[in-house]
mmCIF file of C-alpha atoms in Angstrom:
data_model
loop_
_atom_site.group_PDB
_atom_site.id
_atom_site.type_symbol
_atom_site.label_atom_id
_atom_site.label_comp_id
_atom_site.label_asym_id
_atom_site.label_seq_id
_atom_site.Cartn_x
_atom_site.Cartn_y
_atom_site.Cartn_z
ATOM 1 C CA SER A 1 -92.317 -11.700 7.349
ATOM 2 C CA GLN A 2 -88.838 -12.727 6.319
ATOM 3 C CA LYS A 3 -87.304 -15.510 8.356
ATOM 4 C CA ILE A 4 -83.848 -17.052 8.404
ATOM 5 C CA GLU A 5 -83.092 -20.255 10.264
ATOM 6 C CA GLN A 6 -79.705 -21.790 10.872
ATOM 7 C CA ASN A 7 -79.513 -25.368 12.038
ATOM 8 C CA SER A 8 -78.823 -26.154 15.635
ATOM 9 C CA GLU A 9 -77.348 -23.368 17.646
ATOM 10 C CA ALA A 10 -74.294 -25.507 18.366
ATOM 11 C CA LEU A 11 -72.455 -28.158 16.402
ATOM 12 C CA ASN A 12 -69.640 -30.249 17.882
ATOM 13 C CA ILE A 13 -67.451 -32.411 15.665
ATOM 14 C CA GLN A 14 -64.139 -34.182 15.834
ATOM 15 C CA GLU A 15 -61.058 -32.817 14.111
ATOM 16 C CA GLY A 16 -60.700 -34.095 10.556
ATOM 17 C CA LYS A 17 -64.424 -34.569 9.998
ATOM 18 C CA THR A 18 -66.618 -32.456 7.717
ATOM 19 C CA ALA A 19 -68.834 -29.858 9.360
ATOM 20 C CA THR A 20 -72.101 -29.079 7.582
ATOM 21 C CA LEU A 21 -74.073 -25.998 8.553
ATOM 22 C CA THR A 22 -77.526 -25.178 7.198
ATOM 23 C CA CYS A 23 -79.219 -21.877 6.416
ATOM 24 C CA ASN A 24 -82.914 -21.893 5.503
ATOM 25 C CA TYR A 25 -84.905 -18.818 4.579
ATOM 26 C CA THR A 26 -88.608 -18.191 4.018
ATOM 27 C CA ASN A 27 -90.844 -15.472 2.615
ATOM 28 C CA TYR A 28 -88.304 -13.837 0.373
ATOM 29 C CA SER A 29 -86.100 -14.403 -2.634
ATOM 30 C CA PRO A 30 -82.484 -13.362 -2.167
ATOM 31 C CA ALA A 31 -80.245 -12.873 -5.182
ATOM 32 C CA TYR A 32 -77.204 -14.117 -3.264
ATOM 33 C CA LEU A 33 -76.186 -15.527 0.065
ATOM 34 C CA GLN A 34 -73.068 -14.709 2.076
ATOM 35 C CA TRP A 35 -71.422 -16.645 4.886
ATOM 36 C CA TYR A 36 -69.450 -15.051 7.681
ATOM 37 C CA ARG A 37 -67.338 -16.255 10.590
ATOM 38 C CA GLN A 38 -67.458 -14.550 13.979
ATOM 39 C CA ASP A 39 -65.034 -15.101 16.833
ATOM 40 C CA PRO A 40 -65.914 -14.063 20.410
ATOM 41 C CA GLY A 41 -65.650 -10.320 20.934
ATOM 42 C CA ARG A 42 -64.944 -9.623 17.263
ATOM 43 C CA GLY A 43 -66.961 -8.486 14.290
ATOM 44 C CA PRO A 44 -67.997 -11.018 11.630
ATOM 45 C CA VAL A 45 -65.539 -11.758 8.831
ATOM 46 C CA PHE A 46 -66.707 -12.473 5.278
ATOM 47 C CA LEU A 47 -65.939 -15.958 3.955
ATOM 48 C CA LEU A 48 -67.876 -16.723 0.786
ATOM 49 C CA LEU A 49 -70.630 -15.416 -1.475
ATOM 50 C CA ILE A 50 -72.824 -17.540 -3.733
ATOM 51 C CA ARG A 51 -75.265 -16.094 -6.251
ATOM 52 C CA GLU A 52 -78.705 -17.453 -7.072
ATOM 53 C CA ASN A 53 -77.525 -18.774 -10.459
ATOM 54 C CA GLU A 54 -74.635 -20.712 -8.891
ATOM 55 C CA LYS A 55 -75.083 -24.178 -7.463
ATOM 56 C CA GLU A 56 -71.787 -24.463 -5.647
ATOM 57 C CA LYS A 57 -68.795 -22.337 -4.640
ATOM 58 C CA ARG A 58 -65.485 -23.477 -3.174
ATOM 59 C CA LYS A 59 -62.615 -21.791 -1.388
ATOM 60 C CA GLU A 60 -59.850 -23.967 0.032
ATOM 61 C CA ARG A 61 -61.554 -26.245 2.601
ATOM 62 C CA LEU A 62 -64.870 -24.402 2.362
ATOM 63 C CA LYS A 63 -67.800 -25.264 0.109
ATOM 64 C CA VAL A 64 -71.157 -23.537 -0.169
ATOM 65 C CA THR A 65 -74.259 -24.655 -2.032
ATOM 66 C CA PHE A 66 -77.392 -22.657 -2.795
ATOM 67 C CA ASP A 67 -80.720 -24.280 -3.642
ATOM 68 C CA THR A 68 -83.317 -21.630 -4.466
ATOM 69 C CA THR A 69 -86.038 -24.264 -4.798
ATOM 70 C CA LEU A 70 -85.470 -25.569 -1.280
ATOM 71 C CA LYS A 71 -84.637 -22.024 -0.083
ATOM 72 C CA GLN A 72 -81.531 -23.405 1.546
ATOM 73 C CA SER A 73 -77.780 -22.977 1.632
ATOM 74 C CA LEU A 74 -75.346 -25.541 2.989
ATOM 75 C CA PHE A 75 -71.893 -24.561 4.255
ATOM 76 C CA HIS A 76 -69.274 -27.291 4.501
ATOM 77 C CA ILE A 77 -65.858 -27.240 6.172
ATOM 78 C CA THR A 78 -63.824 -30.271 5.181
ATOM 79 C CA ALA A 79 -60.916 -31.661 7.209
ATOM 80 C CA SER A 80 -62.027 -29.480 10.100
ATOM 81 C CA GLN A 81 -59.489 -28.157 12.587
ATOM 82 C CA PRO A 82 -59.828 -26.774 16.136
ATOM 83 C CA ALA A 83 -58.999 -23.349 14.659
ATOM 84 C CA ASP A 84 -62.285 -23.549 12.724
ATOM 85 C CA SER A 85 -64.171 -23.266 16.018
ATOM 86 C CA ALA A 86 -66.294 -20.119 15.789
ATOM 87 C CA THR A 87 -69.844 -18.952 15.106
ATOM 88 C CA TYR A 88 -70.883 -19.041 11.465
ATOM 89 C CA LEU A 89 -73.537 -16.678 10.150
ATOM 90 C CA CYS A 90 -75.491 -16.646 6.904
ATOM 91 C CA LEU A 91 -76.736 -13.482 5.213
ATOM 92 C CA PRO A 92 -79.205 -13.749 2.320
ATOM 93 C CA GLY A 93 -79.232 -10.505 0.348
ATOM 94 C CA GLY A 94 -80.281 -8.656 -2.780
ATOM 95 C CA GLY A 95 -83.450 -9.407 -4.702
ATOM 96 C CA SER A 96 -86.492 -8.736 -2.574
ATOM 97 C CA THR A 97 -84.228 -7.936 0.392
ATOM 98 C CA LEU A 98 -82.432 -5.054 -1.307
ATOM 99 C CA GLY A 99 -81.450 -2.446 1.260
ATOM 100 C CA ARG A 100 -82.125 -4.727 4.207
ATOM 101 C CA LEU A 101 -79.503 -7.082 5.605
ATOM 102 C CA TYR A 102 -80.796 -9.818 7.908
ATOM 103 C CA PHE A 103 -78.422 -12.348 9.416
ATOM 104 C CA GLY A 104 -79.347 -15.743 10.757
ATOM 105 C CA ARG A 105 -78.714 -16.250 14.469
ATOM 106 C CA GLY A 106 -75.616 -18.290 13.710
ATOM 107 C CA THR A 107 -74.336 -21.772 14.420
ATOM 108 C CA GLN A 108 -71.569 -22.155 17.002
ATOM 109 C CA LEU A 109 -69.120 -24.756 15.735
ATOM 110 C CA THR A 110 -66.704 -26.489 18.080
ATOM 111 C CA VAL A 111 -64.041 -28.783 16.619
ATOM 112 C CA TRP A 112 -62.405 -30.963 19.237
ATOM 113 C CA PRO A 113 -59.058 -32.756 18.839
ATOM 114 C CA ASP B 1 -54.996 -0.313 4.850
ATOM 115 C CA ALA B 2 -56.960 0.429 8.007
ATOM 116 C CA GLY B 3 -60.081 -1.597 8.550
ATOM 117 C CA VAL B 4 -63.385 -0.340 9.872
ATOM 118 C CA THR B 5 -62.842 1.528 13.123
ATOM 119 C CA GLN B 6 -65.470 2.121 15.774
ATOM 120 C CA SER B 7 -65.399 4.319 18.834
ATOM 121 C CA PRO B 8 -65.644 4.034 21.694
ATOM 122 C CA THR B 9 -64.923 0.347 22.235
ATOM 123 C CA HIS B 10 -66.845 0.249 25.510
ATOM 124 C CA LEU B 11 -69.444 2.551 26.999
ATOM 125 C CA ILE B 12 -71.559 2.546 30.136
ATOM 126 C CA LYS B 13 -74.726 4.621 30.311
ATOM 127 C CA THR B 14 -77.800 4.807 32.520
ATOM 128 C CA ARG B 15 -81.433 4.521 31.515
ATOM 129 C CA GLY B 16 -82.870 7.593 29.834
ATOM 130 C CA GLN B 17 -79.523 8.895 28.621
ATOM 131 C CA HIS B 18 -78.467 9.450 25.028
ATOM 132 C CA VAL B 19 -75.521 7.830 23.247
ATOM 133 C CA THR B 20 -73.608 8.474 20.030
ATOM 134 C CA LEU B 21 -71.499 5.749 18.445
ATOM 135 C CA ARG B 22 -69.051 6.455 15.647
ATOM 136 C CA CYS B 23 -67.766 4.490 12.692
ATOM 137 C CA SER B 24 -65.056 5.131 10.107
ATOM 138 C CA PRO B 25 -65.349 2.941 7.019
ATOM 139 C CA ILE B 26 -62.588 1.437 4.952
ATOM 140 C CA SER B 27 -61.130 4.003 2.590
ATOM 141 C CA GLY B 28 -63.090 4.039 -0.659
ATOM 142 C CA HIS B 29 -66.199 2.453 0.805
ATOM 143 C CA LYS B 30 -69.346 4.521 0.399
ATOM 144 C CA SER B 31 -71.822 2.401 2.332
ATOM 145 C CA VAL B 32 -72.102 1.933 6.081
ATOM 146 C CA SER B 33 -74.480 -0.375 7.924
ATOM 147 C CA TRP B 34 -75.261 -0.600 11.629
ATOM 148 C CA TYR B 35 -76.212 -3.717 13.574
ATOM 149 C CA GLN B 36 -77.157 -4.578 17.139
ATOM 150 C CA GLN B 37 -75.994 -7.918 18.489
ATOM 151 C CA VAL B 38 -77.061 -9.378 21.806
ATOM 152 C CA LEU B 39 -75.388 -12.449 23.255
ATOM 153 C CA GLY B 40 -76.331 -15.645 21.455
ATOM 154 C CA GLN B 41 -77.999 -13.911 18.525
ATOM 155 C CA GLY B 42 -76.906 -12.886 15.070
ATOM 156 C CA PRO B 43 -76.422 -9.206 14.258
ATOM 157 C CA GLN B 44 -79.776 -7.406 13.899
ATOM 158 C CA PHE B 45 -79.927 -4.875 11.068
ATOM 159 C CA ILE B 46 -80.595 -1.290 12.132
ATOM 160 C CA PHE B 47 -79.677 0.992 9.203
ATOM 161 C CA GLN B 48 -77.821 1.091 5.925
ATOM 162 C CA TYR B 49 -76.515 4.325 4.438
ATOM 163 C CA TYR B 50 -75.092 4.861 0.972
ATOM 164 C CA GLU B 51 -73.746 8.156 -0.319
ATOM 165 C CA LYS B 52 -75.159 9.910 2.742
ATOM 166 C CA GLU B 53 -78.709 8.689 2.091
ATOM 167 C CA GLU B 54 -80.602 6.075 4.094
ATOM 168 C CA ARG B 55 -80.934 2.986 1.928
ATOM 169 C CA GLY B 56 -82.606 0.658 4.399
ATOM 170 C CA ARG B 57 -83.967 0.521 7.921
ATOM 171 C CA GLY B 58 -84.597 -2.456 10.175
ATOM 172 C CA ASN B 59 -87.308 -2.940 12.766
ATOM 173 C CA PHE B 60 -86.032 -0.569 15.433
ATOM 174 C CA PRO B 61 -87.907 2.248 17.221
ATOM 175 C CA ASP B 62 -87.504 5.900 16.331
ATOM 176 C CA ARG B 63 -85.177 6.304 19.309
ATOM 177 C CA PHE B 64 -82.531 4.957 16.939
ATOM 178 C CA SER B 65 -81.232 7.311 14.270
ATOM 179 C CA ALA B 66 -78.119 7.574 12.157
ATOM 180 C CA ARG B 67 -76.419 9.738 9.618
ATOM 181 C CA GLN B 68 -73.527 9.542 7.195
ATOM 182 C CA PHE B 69 -71.113 12.389 6.632
ATOM 183 C CA PRO B 70 -69.468 13.627 3.397
ATOM 184 C CA ASN B 71 -66.324 11.621 4.268
ATOM 185 C CA TYR B 72 -68.570 8.511 4.560
ATOM 186 C CA SER B 73 -68.061 8.126 8.293
ATOM 187 C CA SER B 74 -71.231 7.542 10.256
ATOM 188 C CA GLU B 75 -72.850 8.049 13.637
ATOM 189 C CA LEU B 76 -75.528 5.992 15.333
ATOM 190 C CA ASN B 77 -77.596 7.826 17.922
ATOM 191 C CA VAL B 78 -79.833 6.222 20.492
ATOM 192 C CA ASN B 79 -82.110 8.341 22.696
ATOM 193 C CA ALA B 80 -83.905 7.500 25.939
ATOM 194 C CA LEU B 81 -81.774 4.431 26.564
ATOM 195 C CA LEU B 82 -83.435 1.316 27.928
ATOM 196 C CA LEU B 83 -81.864 -1.638 29.706
ATOM 197 C CA GLY B 84 -82.659 -3.712 26.615
ATOM 198 C CA ASP B 85 -80.385 -1.527 24.506
ATOM 199 C CA SER B 86 -77.382 -3.183 26.145
ATOM 200 C CA ALA B 87 -75.609 -4.944 23.304
ATOM 201 C CA LEU B 88 -72.650 -4.984 20.957
ATOM 202 C CA TYR B 89 -73.180 -2.406 18.208
ATOM 203 C CA LEU B 90 -71.435 -3.303 14.991
ATOM 204 C CA CYS B 91 -70.658 -1.126 12.022
ATOM 205 C CA ALA B 92 -69.849 -2.524 8.592
ATOM 206 C CA SER B 93 -68.720 -0.845 5.413
ATOM 207 C CA SER B 94 -68.853 -1.908 1.793
ATOM 208 C CA SER B 95 -68.467 -0.424 -1.653
ATOM 209 C CA GLY B 96 -72.233 -0.072 -1.820
ATOM 210 C CA GLN B 97 -72.810 -2.488 -4.654
ATOM 211 C CA ASP B 98 -75.489 -4.863 -3.496
ATOM 212 C CA HIS B 99 -73.590 -8.158 -3.564
ATOM 213 C CA GLN B 100 -70.342 -6.871 -2.104
ATOM 214 C CA PRO B 101 -69.307 -8.259 1.293
ATOM 215 C CA GLN B 102 -69.641 -6.321 4.499
ATOM 216 C CA HIS B 103 -66.410 -5.450 6.344
ATOM 217 C CA PHE B 104 -67.053 -5.192 10.065
ATOM 218 C CA GLY B 105 -65.417 -3.332 12.878
ATOM 219 C CA ASP B 106 -65.117 -5.008 16.269
ATOM 220 C CA GLY B 107 -68.005 -3.033 17.668
ATOM 221 C CA THR B 108 -68.906 -0.850 20.614
ATOM 222 C CA ARG B 109 -69.977 -2.696 23.735
ATOM 223 C CA LEU B 110 -72.789 -0.635 25.281
ATOM 224 C CA SER B 111 -73.944 -1.395 28.805
ATOM 225 C CA ILE B 112 -77.018 0.281 30.288
ATOM 226 C CA LEU B 113 -77.313 0.410 34.071
#
C-alpha cells in the first residue's frame, strides 16, 4: 500500500538557521508533490508545488527538491524565523495517485530565538 | 474573495447519532475534498468530488458518505457515530485540475461523547 513518511515528528532549530524537512514515499509514483503549512486550529495552507520533471523550486526563503529515484522531497526554509514555527505537510499527487490525496503526518517545526 | 467556509465550526454529538457537515468552496472551484484529522496526524483523505461526481474515496467505512450540489457546495454525512470519529473535519476546494493546490477551510471540530 502507499506510504508517506515525513522525518521526525518535531524539529527544533535556532533562528537564522536552515530548516530541512524530508518527505519520503513508497509504493507509488506521484506526478507532483505539494507542501503545506498548518497552524494550530487552522486548515493547511498551500506553499509550493514541484512536478516530477523539476529538480528544484524556490519561493522567497523556501526551496523544494524532488528526487523521483530516491522517492524523496526535501523542503528547506532558509534564515528561519520564529514565525515559521508550524506543522509542515507534504502531499504527493497525480500519477498513480490520481483521485486520491494522501498527506504525510507532518513535521512540527519550532524556531527559537 | 471569500475562502472555503465550513459549518458548523464546532459540534458535539453522542454515539450512534448522525451528523452532517457542510462546505462552500471558493467561487469558481468545481472540486471539493474532505479530510479527517486527529491530533498529531496529517489530514486523512475521505472523499474527492468533481462536477458532482465522486472522483476518489479513501479508506473509510460506509458510514461516511458525501455529495456535491449543482452550486459545488458539499456535505459530508457520518452515520452511527463512534467515539473514534472525534476529529477535525477539513474541507478543501480546487479548480479540479489534478496538480492545482487545495484551498482549505478551518474545519469543523466534531466531538463524540
